Short mmCIF file of C-alpha atoms in Angstrom, two decimals:
data_model
loop_
_atom_site.label_atom_id
_atom_site.label_comp_id
_atom_site.label_asym_id
_atom_site.label_seq_id
_atom_site.Cartn_x
_atom_site.Cartn_y
_atom_site.Cartn_z
CA MET T 1 -6.24 -21.95 -20.66
CA LEU T 2 -5.34 -18.29 -20.34
CA THR T 3 -4.39 -15.97 -23.16
CA LYS T 4 -1.05 -14.18 -23.21
CA LYS T 5 -2.66 -10.88 -22.14
CA GLN T 6 -4.55 -12.56 -19.30
CA ILE T 7 -1.32 -14.11 -17.99
CA GLN T 8 0.48 -10.77 -18.30
CA LEU T 9 -2.25 -9.00 -16.34
CA LEU T 10 -2.37 -11.66 -13.63
CA GLU T 11 1.41 -11.51 -13.27
CA PHE T 12 1.35 -7.70 -13.06
CA ILE T 13 -1.39 -7.73 -10.40
CA SER T 14 0.48 -10.39 -8.41
CA ARG T 15 3.77 -8.47 -8.47
CA ARG T 16 2.18 -5.17 -7.51
CA MET T 17 0.27 -6.75 -4.62
CA ALA T 18 3.50 -8.37 -3.44
CA ARG T 19 5.26 -4.99 -3.57
CA ASP T 20 2.57 -2.61 -2.32
CA GLY T 21 0.09 -4.87 -0.57
CA VAL T 22 -2.72 -3.45 -2.71
CA PRO T 23 -3.74 -4.09 -6.33
CA PRO T 24 -2.82 -1.64 -9.11
CA SER T 25 -5.39 0.75 -10.53
CA PHE T 26 -7.05 0.06 -13.87
CA ASP T 27 -5.04 2.95 -15.36
CA GLU T 28 -1.82 1.31 -14.18
CA MET T 29 -2.95 -2.03 -15.62
CA LYS T 30 -3.77 -0.35 -18.95
CA GLU T 31 -0.33 1.29 -19.06
CA ALA T 32 1.50 -1.92 -18.08
CA LEU T 33 -0.22 -3.94 -20.82
CA ASP T 34 0.00 -1.10 -23.36
CA LEU T 35 -3.76 -1.06 -24.02
CA ARG T 36 -5.60 1.95 -25.40
CA SER T 37 -8.58 1.90 -23.06
CA LYS T 38 -9.67 0.59 -19.68
CA SER T 39 -12.48 -1.38 -21.29
CA GLY T 40 -9.88 -3.93 -22.39
CA ILE T 41 -8.71 -4.26 -18.79
CA HIS T 42 -12.30 -4.73 -17.63
CA ARG T 43 -12.69 -7.61 -20.09
CA LEU T 44 -9.43 -9.23 -18.95
CA VAL T 45 -10.35 -8.89 -15.27
CA THR T 46 -13.79 -10.37 -15.93
CA ALA T 47 -12.23 -13.30 -17.82
CA LEU T 48 -9.78 -13.98 -14.97
CA GLU T 49 -12.63 -13.83 -12.46
CA GLU T 50 -14.79 -16.22 -14.51
CA ARG T 51 -11.88 -18.68 -14.69
CA GLY T 52 -11.37 -18.58 -10.92
CA PHE T 53 -7.98 -16.86 -10.80
CA ILE T 54 -9.09 -13.65 -9.08
CA ARG T 55 -12.06 -12.36 -7.12
CA ARG T 56 -13.43 -8.85 -6.90
CA LEU T 57 -14.22 -7.90 -3.30
CA PRO T 58 -17.60 -6.16 -2.89
CA HIS T 59 -18.08 -2.68 -1.44
CA ARG T 60 -14.40 -1.80 -1.70
CA ALA T 61 -12.86 0.41 -4.35
CA ARG T 62 -10.43 -1.37 -6.68
CA ALA T 63 -10.26 -4.44 -4.43
CA LEU T 64 -9.01 -7.65 -6.04
CA GLU T 65 -7.91 -10.91 -4.46
CA ILE T 66 -5.75 -13.47 -6.26
CA LEU T 67 -7.18 -16.95 -5.68
CA ARG T 68 -4.60 -18.94 -7.62
CA LEU T 69 -1.86 -18.58 -10.23
CA PRO T 70 -1.12 -20.61 -13.37
CA ASP T 71 1.59 -23.24 -12.87
CA THR T 72 4.24 -21.15 -14.65
CA LEU T 73 3.65 -18.10 -12.44
CA ALA T 74 3.29 -20.17 -9.27
CA GLN T 75 6.64 -21.85 -9.90
CA ALA T 76 8.31 -18.48 -10.46
CA ASP T 77 6.75 -17.21 -7.24
CA ARG T 78 8.04 -20.22 -5.27
CA SER T 79 11.52 -19.77 -6.73
CA GLY T 80 11.66 -16.26 -5.27
CA SER T 81 11.96 -14.45 -8.58
CA SER T 82 9.74 -11.62 -7.40
CA ASP T 83 11.42 -8.86 -5.44
CA GLY T 84 9.85 -6.96 -2.58
CA PHE T 85 7.63 -7.95 0.32
CA SER T 86 4.36 -9.82 0.68
CA PRO T 87 2.28 -7.75 3.06
CA ARG T 88 -1.32 -8.58 3.83
CA VAL T 89 -4.33 -6.68 5.07
CA ILE T 90 -5.52 -7.94 8.43
CA ASP T 91 -8.76 -7.14 10.20
CA ASN T 92 -8.30 -5.71 13.65
CA PRO T 93 -10.52 -4.15 16.31
CA ARG T 94 -9.76 -0.62 17.40
CA PRO T 95 -6.60 -0.84 19.50
CA LYS T 96 -6.90 -0.16 23.20
CA ARG T 97 -4.75 2.59 24.61
CA ASN T 98 -1.69 1.36 26.41
CA ASN T 99 -0.44 2.71 29.72
CA ASP T 100 3.08 2.27 28.37
CA ALA T 101 2.33 4.35 25.28
CA MET T 102 5.18 6.77 25.89
CA GLN T 103 7.88 4.12 26.05
CA PRO T 104 10.65 5.25 23.65
CA ASP T 105 11.24 1.87 21.96
CA ASN T 106 10.28 1.95 18.29
CA ALA T 107 9.36 -1.73 18.28
CA MET T 108 9.18 -4.11 21.24
CA GLN T 109 8.92 -7.86 20.91
CA ILE T 110 5.81 -9.15 22.63
CA ALA T 111 6.81 -12.02 24.88
CA ASN T 112 5.88 -15.50 23.67
CA SER T 113 4.06 -14.24 20.56
CA SER T 114 4.68 -13.75 16.85
CA ALA T 115 3.73 -10.08 16.92
CA MET T 116 5.59 -6.84 17.41
CA GLU T 117 4.34 -3.81 19.25
CA LEU T 118 4.78 -0.67 17.15
CA PRO T 119 4.26 2.95 18.16
CA LEU T 120 1.18 4.53 16.62
CA MET T 121 2.37 8.06 15.87
CA GLY T 122 -1.01 9.66 15.23
CA ARG T 123 -2.83 10.41 11.99
CA ILE T 124 -1.53 10.72 8.44
CA ALA T 125 -3.49 12.57 5.77
CA ALA T 126 -4.71 10.63 2.78
CA GLY T 127 -6.18 13.85 1.40
CA VAL T 128 -4.77 17.32 1.79
CA PRO T 129 -1.64 17.29 3.96
CA ILE T 130 -2.06 17.82 7.69
CA GLU T 131 0.43 18.94 10.28
CA ALA T 132 3.03 16.24 10.91
CA ILE T 133 2.51 14.32 14.15
CA SER T 134 5.63 12.95 15.81
CA GLU T 135 4.40 12.08 19.30
CA ILE T 136 3.48 8.49 20.13
CA SER T 137 -0.27 8.12 20.70
CA HIS T 138 -0.16 4.50 21.88
CA HIS T 139 1.16 1.14 20.71
CA ILE T 140 -0.43 -1.45 18.43
CA SER T 141 0.33 -5.13 17.91
CA VAL T 142 1.35 -6.06 14.37
CA PRO T 143 2.12 -9.57 13.02
CA ASP T 144 5.81 -10.21 12.39
CA SER T 145 4.96 -11.35 8.87
CA MET T 146 3.79 -7.84 7.99
CA LEU T 147 7.13 -6.23 8.78
CA SER T 148 9.69 -5.73 6.03
CA GLY T 149 13.32 -6.57 6.76
CA ASN T 150 15.20 -5.52 9.87
CA GLY T 151 14.48 -1.79 9.73
CA GLU T 152 12.46 0.29 12.17
CA HIS T 153 8.69 0.41 11.70
CA TYR T 154 5.86 2.53 12.99
CA ALA T 155 2.11 2.84 12.45
CA LEU T 156 -0.19 5.71 11.49
CA GLU T 157 -3.94 6.09 11.33
CA VAL T 158 -5.21 7.21 7.92
CA LYS T 159 -7.37 10.32 7.69
CA GLY T 160 -9.12 11.04 4.40
CA ASP T 161 -10.01 9.22 1.20
CA SER T 162 -7.42 10.25 -1.37
CA MET T 163 -5.89 6.73 -1.45
CA ILE T 164 -9.17 4.83 -1.58
CA GLU T 165 -8.51 3.37 -5.05
CA ALA T 166 -5.31 1.86 -3.63
CA GLY T 167 -7.47 0.03 -1.09
CA ILE T 168 -6.61 2.43 1.75
CA ASN T 169 -9.67 3.74 3.57
CA ASP T 170 -10.28 6.47 6.13
CA GLY T 171 -9.56 5.02 9.58
CA ASP T 172 -7.21 2.25 8.40
CA ILE T 173 -3.90 1.74 10.18
CA VAL T 174 -0.89 1.76 7.85
CA VAL T 175 2.38 0.08 8.80
CA ILE T 176 5.40 2.08 7.61
CA ARG T 177 9.02 1.01 7.31
CA GLN T 178 11.36 3.92 8.05
CA GLN T 179 13.46 4.65 4.95
CA ASP T 180 14.25 7.63 2.78
CA GLN T 181 15.15 5.77 -0.43
CA VAL T 182 12.10 4.56 -2.37
CA GLU T 183 11.19 3.64 -5.94
CA ASN T 184 8.72 5.23 -8.31
CA GLY T 185 5.27 3.87 -7.60
CA ASP T 186 5.88 3.22 -3.89
CA ILE T 187 3.28 4.49 -1.44
CA VAL T 188 5.15 6.66 1.05
CA VAL T 189 4.84 8.99 3.99
CA ALA T 190 6.08 12.31 2.64
CA LEU T 191 6.96 15.29 4.81
CA ILE T 192 6.38 18.54 2.91
CA ASP T 193 8.40 21.62 3.84
CA GLY T 194 9.19 20.03 7.20
CA ALA T 195 5.69 20.64 8.53
CA GLU T 196 3.01 18.68 6.66
CA ALA T 197 2.77 14.91 6.31
CA THR T 198 0.78 13.00 3.72
CA LEU T 199 0.39 9.45 2.39
CA LYS T 200 0.76 9.35 -1.38
CA ARG T 201 2.27 7.43 -4.27
CA PHE T 202 5.79 8.68 -5.03
CA ARG T 203 7.19 9.48 -8.45
CA ARG T 204 10.41 11.32 -9.27
CA LYS T 205 10.37 13.48 -12.39
CA GLY T 206 13.82 14.97 -12.89
CA LYS T 207 14.39 17.36 -9.99
CA MET T 208 10.71 17.40 -9.10
CA ILE T 209 8.65 15.01 -6.99
CA ALA T 210 5.08 14.04 -7.84
CA LEU T 211 2.85 12.95 -4.96
CA GLU T 212 -0.06 11.12 -6.55
CA ALA T 213 -3.44 10.44 -4.99
CA ALA T 214 -5.42 7.28 -5.76
CA ASN T 215 -8.70 9.15 -6.09
CA PRO T 216 -9.61 11.23 -9.16
CA ALA T 217 -11.08 13.92 -6.87
CA TYR T 218 -7.55 14.90 -5.80
CA GLU T 219 -4.89 16.46 -8.00
CA THR T 220 -1.30 15.27 -8.16
CA ARG T 221 1.04 17.64 -6.33
CA ILE T 222 4.32 18.50 -8.05
CA LEU T 223 6.98 19.78 -5.65
CA ARG T 224 10.68 20.57 -5.69
CA GLU T 225 12.74 17.63 -4.49
CA ASP T 226 14.18 19.72 -1.63
CA ALA T 227 10.62 20.35 -0.34
CA VAL T 228 9.85 16.63 0.09
CA LYS T 229 11.41 14.32 2.64
CA VAL T 230 10.37 10.67 2.52
CA GLN T 231 9.73 9.34 6.03
CA GLY T 232 9.00 5.73 5.11
CA ARG T 233 7.31 3.25 2.77
CA LEU T 234 3.99 1.44 3.19
CA VAL T 235 4.49 -2.26 3.98
CA GLY T 236 1.19 -3.28 5.56
CA LEU T 237 -2.38 -2.31 6.34
CA ILE T 238 -4.67 -3.06 9.27
CA ARG T 239 -8.40 -2.53 8.75
CA ASN T 240 -10.54 -1.40 11.68
CA TYR T 241 -14.24 -2.22 11.83
#
């Protein structure tokens, strides 16, 4: 039987993974459960792991996998009480370049398959911002289940390690849904001053925008809201090996 705090933590992890596709950081868990230190979160995570509800994935920063949910949470999940999407990380070999890479379609249905072909627009910085890349490099096949709603989607290759504690590694392919309206805590593609693009967690603070890294080696950037244009929200992740 789980304690109240253990259930609260498991529910928070489940909801955040459903929304972002990656688990929350220990700092976010501490804040959500109103605990004073991360040591309490470590104890709760260990207890959930010992009871078979979650598993820590080796050799990956802040990587958790939910194995099962208590009956009360599972019933709520089946009833659709949780908002947002349910993206998943899939393993994928390096995509081969496509002779049709410059086709203008943003997403083409692959005949007789359950995948979509999305344009891979180049690299996105998960570190210091790099120059925005708008030209299509090639196309990549993405499972339909990874796409969110009926909007347009595109893919980008991650460069850098500033989002590593969000489970996003250098060389990963991120799937982005084109939208300019996002919520605090969403991981977004942000265009800065119309020239630099970066992948960061978004937070609005009055008339300022905070772009937060998920790596303590990088500082949060605080920018005027007119200097930041959201280009889309992270909905999926493809890992290359």
